Amino acid sequence: MSALRSAITVAAGLTLGLQTAATAGGGVTISSYGQRALLIQGGGQSVLLNPYRAVGCAAGLPEPRVNAGVILANSELADEGARGVASGRFLAAPGSYRIGGLTLEGFANPHDRLEGRRFGNATLWRWSQGGLNFAHLGATAGPLSGADKVLLGRPDVLIIGVGGGSKIYDGNEAAEIVKQLNPKQVIPVQYVRGEAPSGCDQDGVQPFLDAMGGTTIRTTGRSVSLPGSLPEKTIVTVMR
């Protein structure tokens, strides 16, 4: 069986499971702990994304010392997915996991635009929580393959890095990924606010918002609640 066919077979089974979970309803609360770290609570579970150390593009930010059931990192670079900052089951490697009632799928994607030759691979994540299907592309710059798109499906919530630089999608690239996946809710991450720290090659969120012209944009505080059923039209939520 070809790799693509294997991916499609896995995705079909996963989609059925996610659709079944979604019928239970629910909803989640998402809290921002800085440029790249989000805590998602709902469905009796807590998932922390990309805890970091205050170095590189995260210099000057408070480290997210949070307790969570599961920690999902796109990479183990110190300013993206640092071990030992937060408490919980830390996952950064591709694979299929079942933890505390959650089914999580991670698969590799180039972390840079050089097929991973500079920064290796990042891990993209997909799971269901609180009746919503999540896709976490918070730290990658590689294009999505056909198999990637099948595995990700149409997310209810897409978390995507938009700050650009050598290992993160820039605004135009991220907007193209949004177009390809057609999610209901988009939460941009991995961008700088104000002046970038020394040595940081990332930009702010505005280039992404400009590239998403015509899409509904809403700005919230550090926390937002999403119901278990979302409108079909794509909405971009910028968390402060």
mmCIF file of C-alpha atoms in Angstrom:
data_model
loop_
_atom_site.group_PDB
_atom_site.id
_atom_site.type_symbol
_atom_site.label_atom_id
_atom_site.label_comp_id
_atom_site.label_asym_id
_atom_site.label_seq_id
_atom_site.Cartn_x
_atom_site.Cartn_y
_atom_site.Cartn_z
ATOM 1 C CA MET A 1 0.000 0.000 0.000
ATOM 2 C CA SER A 2 1.411 3.403 -0.923
ATOM 3 C CA ALA A 3 2.274 5.939 1.758
ATOM 4 C CA LEU A 4 -0.476 8.269 0.543
ATOM 5 C CA ARG A 5 -3.054 5.491 0.524
ATOM 6 C CA SER A 6 -1.972 4.441 4.009
ATOM 7 C CA ALA A 7 -2.359 8.046 5.158
ATOM 8 C CA ILE A 8 -5.829 8.258 3.631
ATOM 9 C CA THR A 9 -6.868 5.003 5.300
ATOM 10 C CA VAL A 10 -5.671 6.223 8.685
ATOM 11 C CA ALA A 11 -7.349 9.582 8.155
ATOM 12 C CA ALA A 12 -10.673 7.971 7.265
ATOM 13 C CA GLY A 13 -10.717 6.003 10.494
ATOM 14 C CA LEU A 14 -9.620 9.009 12.539
ATOM 15 C CA THR A 15 -12.251 11.223 10.919
ATOM 16 C CA LEU A 16 -14.998 8.774 11.891
ATOM 17 C CA GLY A 17 -13.783 8.790 15.476
ATOM 18 C CA LEU A 18 -13.589 12.590 15.564
ATOM 19 C CA GLN A 19 -17.082 12.946 14.087
ATOM 20 C CA THR A 20 -18.442 10.576 16.712
ATOM 21 C CA ALA A 21 -16.782 12.597 19.472
ATOM 22 C CA ALA A 22 -18.113 15.828 18.034
ATOM 23 C CA THR A 23 -21.704 14.699 18.407
ATOM 24 C CA ALA A 24 -21.276 14.883 22.159
ATOM 25 C CA GLY A 25 -21.028 18.690 21.974
ATOM 26 C CA GLY A 26 -19.078 20.499 24.653
ATOM 27 C CA GLY A 27 -16.817 23.398 23.842
ATOM 28 C CA VAL A 28 -13.458 24.645 25.084
ATOM 29 C CA THR A 29 -11.753 27.595 26.707
ATOM 30 C CA ILE A 30 -8.455 28.694 25.162
ATOM 31 C CA SER A 31 -5.997 30.793 27.176
ATOM 32 C CA SER A 32 -2.922 32.494 25.753
ATOM 33 C CA TYR A 33 0.337 32.390 27.716
ATOM 34 C CA GLY A 34 2.418 34.373 25.278
ATOM 35 C CA GLN A 35 3.515 34.452 21.694
ATOM 36 C CA ARG A 36 3.211 30.727 21.051
ATOM 37 C CA ALA A 37 1.760 28.952 24.103
ATOM 38 C CA LEU A 38 -1.961 28.178 24.375
ATOM 39 C CA LEU A 39 -3.805 26.179 27.029
ATOM 40 C CA ILE A 40 -6.948 24.445 25.759
ATOM 41 C CA GLN A 41 -9.406 23.214 28.391
ATOM 42 C CA GLY A 42 -12.597 21.330 27.696
ATOM 43 C CA GLY A 43 -14.119 17.872 27.493
ATOM 44 C CA GLY A 44 -12.509 17.030 30.820
ATOM 45 C CA GLN A 45 -9.040 17.505 29.298
ATOM 46 C CA SER A 46 -6.303 20.153 29.247
ATOM 47 C CA VAL A 47 -3.802 20.499 26.404
ATOM 48 C CA LEU A 48 -0.902 22.975 26.450
ATOM 49 C CA LEU A 49 0.699 23.959 23.151
ATOM 50 C CA ASN A 50 4.355 24.953 22.690
ATOM 51 C CA PRO A 51 5.648 25.957 26.130
ATOM 52 C CA TYR A 52 8.851 27.962 25.730
ATOM 53 C CA ARG A 53 11.864 29.325 27.500
ATOM 54 C CA ALA A 54 12.325 33.090 27.440
ATOM 55 C CA VAL A 55 15.049 33.065 24.798
ATOM 56 C CA GLY A 56 15.220 33.874 21.083
ATOM 57 C CA CYS A 57 11.947 35.280 19.805
ATOM 58 C CA ALA A 58 10.429 34.624 23.256
ATOM 59 C CA ALA A 59 12.995 36.775 25.079
ATOM 60 C CA GLY A 60 11.359 38.927 27.741
ATOM 61 C CA LEU A 61 8.143 36.878 27.923
ATOM 62 C CA PRO A 62 7.044 35.110 31.124
ATOM 63 C CA GLU A 63 7.570 31.361 30.771
ATOM 64 C CA PRO A 64 4.259 29.410 30.842
ATOM 65 C CA ARG A 65 4.676 27.328 33.988
ATOM 66 C CA VAL A 66 1.337 25.587 33.636
ATOM 67 C CA ASN A 67 -0.026 22.193 34.669
ATOM 68 C CA ALA A 68 -1.723 20.316 31.823
ATOM 69 C CA GLY A 69 -2.705 16.750 31.057
ATOM 70 C CA VAL A 70 -0.892 16.803 27.715
ATOM 71 C CA ILE A 71 1.763 19.103 26.244
ATOM 72 C CA LEU A 72 2.009 19.236 22.430
ATOM 73 C CA ALA A 73 5.122 20.783 20.898
ATOM 74 C CA ASN A 74 5.795 21.288 17.211
ATOM 75 C CA SER A 75 9.521 21.091 17.937
ATOM 76 C CA GLU A 76 11.904 21.023 20.869
ATOM 77 C CA LEU A 77 13.643 24.299 20.063
ATOM 78 C CA ALA A 78 13.924 26.220 23.335
ATOM 79 C CA ASP A 79 11.686 29.101 22.254
ATOM 80 C CA GLU A 80 9.020 26.781 20.811
ATOM 81 C CA GLY A 81 8.708 23.519 22.719
ATOM 82 C CA ALA A 82 10.913 23.412 25.792
ATOM 83 C CA ARG A 83 10.772 20.503 28.199
ATOM 84 C CA GLY A 84 10.720 21.214 31.922
ATOM 85 C CA VAL A 85 8.837 24.508 31.711
ATOM 86 C CA ALA A 86 5.323 23.151 32.200
ATOM 87 C CA SER A 87 3.992 19.972 33.823
ATOM 88 C CA GLY A 88 2.242 17.249 31.845
ATOM 89 C CA ARG A 89 2.829 14.413 29.372
ATOM 90 C CA PHE A 90 5.183 16.018 26.830
ATOM 91 C CA LEU A 91 4.778 14.984 23.185
ATOM 92 C CA ALA A 92 6.945 16.265 20.341
ATOM 93 C CA ALA A 93 7.559 13.174 18.182
ATOM 94 C CA PRO A 94 5.226 12.056 15.393
ATOM 95 C CA GLY A 95 2.962 9.137 16.202
ATOM 96 C CA SER A 96 -0.468 8.080 17.431
ATOM 97 C CA TYR A 97 -1.211 8.555 21.128
ATOM 98 C CA ARG A 98 -4.128 7.856 23.456
ATOM 99 C CA ILE A 99 -3.831 9.790 26.701
ATOM 100 C CA GLY A 100 -6.556 10.489 29.259
ATOM 101 C CA GLY A 101 -9.389 10.022 26.801
ATOM 102 C CA LEU A 102 -7.700 12.000 24.010
ATOM 103 C CA THR A 103 -6.620 10.557 20.671
ATOM 104 C CA LEU A 104 -3.736 12.594 19.270
ATOM 105 C CA GLU A 105 -2.087 12.214 15.861
ATOM 106 C CA GLY A 106 1.282 13.795 15.120
ATOM 107 C CA PHE A 107 3.059 13.706 11.771
ATOM 108 C CA ALA A 108 6.259 15.216 10.436
ATOM 109 C CA ASN A 109 6.539 18.298 8.234
ATOM 110 C CA PRO A 110 9.677 20.305 7.307
ATOM 111 C CA HIS A 111 10.343 23.012 9.876
ATOM 112 C CA ASP A 112 11.965 25.221 7.219
ATOM 113 C CA ARG A 113 11.680 25.955 3.501
ATOM 114 C CA LEU A 114 14.692 23.732 2.728
ATOM 115 C CA GLU A 115 12.943 20.371 3.194
ATOM 116 C CA GLY A 116 14.149 20.272 6.793
ATOM 117 C CA ARG A 117 17.849 20.565 5.968
ATOM 118 C CA ARG A 118 18.356 23.485 8.351
ATOM 119 C CA PHE A 119 15.962 22.912 11.274
ATOM 120 C CA GLY A 120 14.838 19.332 10.674
ATOM 121 C CA ASN A 121 11.184 18.397 10.874
ATOM 122 C CA ALA A 122 8.401 19.883 12.941
ATOM 123 C CA THR A 123 5.431 17.834 14.163
ATOM 124 C CA LEU A 124 1.920 18.785 13.102
ATOM 125 C CA TRP A 125 -0.851 17.742 15.502
ATOM 126 C CA ARG A 126 -4.489 16.763 15.139
ATOM 127 C CA TRP A 127 -6.953 15.799 17.881
ATOM 128 C CA SER A 128 -10.539 16.248 19.065
ATOM 129 C CA GLN A 129 -11.479 17.972 22.314
ATOM 130 C CA GLY A 130 -14.743 19.342 23.634
ATOM 131 C CA GLY A 131 -16.508 18.297 20.423
ATOM 132 C CA LEU A 132 -14.103 20.291 18.207
ATOM 133 C CA ASN A 133 -11.460 19.079 15.757
ATOM 134 C CA PHE A 134 -8.104 20.819 16.239
ATOM 135 C CA ALA A 135 -5.081 21.181 13.962
ATOM 136 C CA HIS A 136 -1.879 22.630 15.438
ATOM 137 C CA LEU A 137 0.593 24.071 12.904
ATOM 138 C CA GLY A 138 2.122 26.549 15.318
ATOM 139 C CA ALA A 139 5.764 26.200 14.275
ATOM 140 C CA THR A 140 6.502 25.117 10.729
ATOM 141 C CA ALA A 141 7.330 26.644 7.372
ATOM 142 C CA GLY A 142 6.991 23.567 5.155
ATOM 143 C CA PRO A 143 4.241 23.254 2.528
ATOM 144 C CA LEU A 144 1.472 20.728 3.134
ATOM 145 C CA SER A 145 1.532 17.590 1.026
ATOM 146 C CA GLY A 146 -1.600 15.923 -0.268
ATOM 147 C CA ALA A 147 -1.345 13.355 2.530
ATOM 148 C CA ASP A 148 -0.970 16.145 5.120
ATOM 149 C CA LYS A 149 -4.187 17.755 3.904
ATOM 150 C CA VAL A 150 -6.045 14.450 4.096
ATOM 151 C CA LEU A 151 -4.790 13.818 7.625
ATOM 152 C CA LEU A 152 -5.681 17.319 8.807
ATOM 153 C CA GLY A 153 -9.087 17.315 7.106
ATOM 154 C CA ARG A 154 -11.171 20.421 7.684
ATOM 155 C CA PRO A 155 -10.336 21.593 11.215
ATOM 156 C CA ASP A 156 -12.884 23.307 13.392
ATOM 157 C CA VAL A 157 -9.953 25.170 14.958
ATOM 158 C CA LEU A 158 -6.651 25.802 13.182
ATOM 159 C CA ILE A 159 -3.730 27.106 15.236
ATOM 160 C CA ILE A 160 -1.064 28.378 12.876
ATOM 161 C CA GLY A 161 2.214 30.292 13.091
ATOM 162 C CA VAL A 162 2.203 33.479 11.019
ATOM 163 C CA GLY A 163 5.288 35.494 12.026
ATOM 164 C CA GLY A 164 7.571 34.503 9.165
ATOM 165 C CA GLY A 165 11.304 34.208 9.406
ATOM 166 C CA SER A 166 13.358 31.098 8.692
ATOM 167 C CA LYS A 167 11.112 28.491 10.333
ATOM 168 C CA ILE A 168 7.571 29.909 10.527
ATOM 169 C CA TYR A 169 4.998 30.599 7.820
ATOM 170 C CA ASP A 170 4.858 34.250 6.846
ATOM 171 C CA GLY A 171 1.527 36.039 6.510
ATOM 172 C CA ASN A 172 0.940 35.089 2.871
ATOM 173 C CA GLU A 173 1.986 31.460 3.366
ATOM 174 C CA ALA A 174 -0.247 31.099 6.418
ATOM 175 C CA ALA A 175 -3.192 32.636 4.563
ATOM 176 C CA GLU A 176 -2.678 30.097 1.754
ATOM 177 C CA ILE A 177 -2.749 27.237 4.283
ATOM 178 C CA VAL A 178 -5.982 28.640 5.709
ATOM 179 C CA LYS A 179 -7.423 28.687 2.206
ATOM 180 C CA GLN A 180 -6.399 25.064 1.630
ATOM 181 C CA LEU A 181 -7.816 23.735 4.920
ATOM 182 C CA ASN A 182 -10.882 26.024 5.170
ATOM 183 C CA PRO A 183 -11.144 25.907 8.990
ATOM 184 C CA LYS A 184 -14.026 27.436 10.918
ATOM 185 C CA GLN A 185 -11.819 29.179 13.470
ATOM 186 C CA VAL A 186 -8.219 30.349 13.024
ATOM 187 C CA ILE A 187 -5.953 31.366 15.903
ATOM 188 C CA PRO A 188 -2.658 32.896 14.721
ATOM 189 C CA VAL A 189 0.386 32.355 16.943
ATOM 190 C CA GLN A 190 4.180 32.569 16.731
ATOM 191 C CA TYR A 191 4.520 36.258 15.947
ATOM 192 C CA VAL A 192 6.046 39.186 17.825
ATOM 193 C CA ARG A 193 4.245 42.074 19.430
ATOM 194 C CA GLY A 194 6.037 45.384 19.248
ATOM 195 C CA GLU A 195 9.756 45.369 18.523
ATOM 196 C CA ALA A 196 11.306 41.969 17.848
ATOM 197 C CA PRO A 197 13.986 40.800 20.331
ATOM 198 C CA SER A 198 17.595 40.907 19.161
ATOM 199 C CA GLY A 199 18.275 38.094 16.709
ATOM 200 C CA CYS A 200 14.591 37.305 16.146
ATOM 201 C CA ASP A 201 13.587 37.214 12.471
ATOM 202 C CA GLN A 202 9.818 37.123 13.030
ATOM 203 C CA ASP A 203 7.248 39.784 12.209
ATOM 204 C CA GLY A 204 3.923 40.784 13.757
ATOM 205 C CA VAL A 205 0.433 39.500 12.982
ATOM 206 C CA GLN A 206 -0.640 42.312 10.647
ATOM 207 C CA PRO A 207 0.800 40.859 7.390
ATOM 208 C CA PHE A 208 -1.297 37.746 7.977
ATOM 209 C CA LEU A 209 -4.429 39.773 8.705
ATOM 210 C CA ASP A 210 -3.829 41.800 5.543
ATOM 211 C CA ALA A 211 -3.470 38.586 3.525
ATOM 212 C CA MET A 212 -6.780 37.372 5.012
ATOM 213 C CA GLY A 213 -8.641 40.396 3.615
ATOM 214 C CA GLY A 214 -12.396 39.826 3.493
ATOM 215 C CA THR A 215 -12.311 37.363 6.402
ATOM 216 C CA THR A 216 -13.973 38.240 9.704
ATOM 217 C CA ILE A 217 -11.307 39.252 12.254
ATOM 218 C CA ARG A 218 -12.008 39.521 15.957
ATOM 219 C CA THR A 219 -9.657 40.525 18.747
ATOM 220 C CA THR A 220 -10.064 39.095 22.229
ATOM 221 C CA GLY A 221 -8.236 39.206 25.519
ATOM 222 C CA ARG A 222 -6.022 36.404 26.790
ATOM 223 C CA SER A 223 -8.889 33.915 26.952
ATOM 224 C CA VAL A 224 -11.690 32.916 24.610
ATOM 225 C CA SER A 225 -14.476 30.326 24.890
ATOM 226 C CA LEU A 226 -15.674 28.378 21.860
ATOM 227 C CA PRO A 227 -18.898 26.338 21.752
ATOM 228 C CA GLY A 228 -18.887 22.725 20.618
ATOM 229 C CA SER A 229 -20.478 23.747 17.317
ATOM 230 C CA LEU A 230 -18.990 26.606 15.282
ATOM 231 C CA PRO A 231 -20.366 28.650 12.359
ATOM 232 C CA GLU A 232 -19.299 27.408 8.923
ATOM 233 C CA LYS A 233 -17.721 30.720 7.898
ATOM 234 C CA THR A 234 -14.031 31.177 8.737
ATOM 235 C CA ILE A 235 -13.284 33.583 11.597
ATOM 236 C CA VAL A 236 -9.788 34.683 12.645
ATOM 237 C CA THR A 237 -9.404 35.272 16.388
ATOM 238 C CA VAL A 238 -6.406 37.315 17.503
ATOM 239 C CA MET A 239 -5.628 36.732 21.190
ATOM 240 C CA ARG A 240 -3.846 39.408 23.196
#
